Short mmCIF file of C-alpha atoms in Angstrom, two decimals:
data_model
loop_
_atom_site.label_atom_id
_atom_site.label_comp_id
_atom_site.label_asym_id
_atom_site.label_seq_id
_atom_site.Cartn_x
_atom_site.Cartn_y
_atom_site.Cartn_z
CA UNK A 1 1.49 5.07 -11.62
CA UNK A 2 0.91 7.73 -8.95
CA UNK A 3 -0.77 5.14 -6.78
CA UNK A 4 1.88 2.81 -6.93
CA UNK A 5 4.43 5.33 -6.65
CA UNK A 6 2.62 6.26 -3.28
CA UNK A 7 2.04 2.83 -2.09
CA UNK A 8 5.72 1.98 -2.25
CA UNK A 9 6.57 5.12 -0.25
CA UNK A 10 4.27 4.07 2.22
CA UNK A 11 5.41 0.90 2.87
CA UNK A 12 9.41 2.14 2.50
CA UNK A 13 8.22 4.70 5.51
CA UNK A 14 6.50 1.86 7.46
CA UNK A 15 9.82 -0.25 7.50
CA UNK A 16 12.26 2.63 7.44
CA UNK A 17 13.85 1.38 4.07
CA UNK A 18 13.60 -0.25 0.41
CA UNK A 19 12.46 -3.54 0.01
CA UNK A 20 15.89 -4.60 -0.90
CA UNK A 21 17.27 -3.38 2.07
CA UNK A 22 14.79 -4.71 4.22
CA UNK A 23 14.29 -8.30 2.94
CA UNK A 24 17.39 -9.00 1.15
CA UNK A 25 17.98 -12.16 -0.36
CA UNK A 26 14.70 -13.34 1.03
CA UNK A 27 12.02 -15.14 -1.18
CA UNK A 28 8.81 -14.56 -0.38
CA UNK A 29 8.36 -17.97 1.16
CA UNK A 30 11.40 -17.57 3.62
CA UNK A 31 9.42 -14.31 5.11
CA UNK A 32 7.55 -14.37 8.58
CA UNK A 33 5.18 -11.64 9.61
CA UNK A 34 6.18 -9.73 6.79
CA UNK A 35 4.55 -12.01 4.30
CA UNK A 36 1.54 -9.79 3.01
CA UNK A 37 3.70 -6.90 3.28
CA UNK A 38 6.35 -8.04 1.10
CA UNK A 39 3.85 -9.64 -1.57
CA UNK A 40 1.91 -6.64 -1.79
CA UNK A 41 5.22 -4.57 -1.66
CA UNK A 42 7.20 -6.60 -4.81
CA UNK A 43 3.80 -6.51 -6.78
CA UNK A 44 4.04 -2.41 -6.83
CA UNK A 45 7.41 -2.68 -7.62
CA UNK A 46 7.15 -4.59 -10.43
CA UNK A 47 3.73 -2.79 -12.34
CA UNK A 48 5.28 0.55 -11.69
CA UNK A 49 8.32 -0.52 -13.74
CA UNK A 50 5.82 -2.31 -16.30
CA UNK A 51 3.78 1.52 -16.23
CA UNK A 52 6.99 3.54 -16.34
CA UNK A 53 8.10 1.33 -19.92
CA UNK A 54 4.67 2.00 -21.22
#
């Protein structure tokens, strides 16, 4: 949990904001540059809310 807690930070430093805020509406397909990022990013997300249920 810490390390995904810390890993989102990270990347929420790196782009200056959430991942909402910062890709939107966007699927994963639709991103450019960002496309590792994002992936990566949206994977955290969604174990830390699996870990935080647990």
């Amino acid at each position: 949990m810490t390390y995904l807690e810390q890993s989102i930070k990270e990347l929420e430093k790196k782009y200056g904001a959430t991942f909402e805020e910062t890709f939107g509406d966007k699927t994963i397909r639709e991103l450019t540059e960002e496309d590792t990022d994002a992936s990566v990013w949206l994977s955290y997300k969604v174990r830390l809310e699996s870990v935080k249920k647990s």
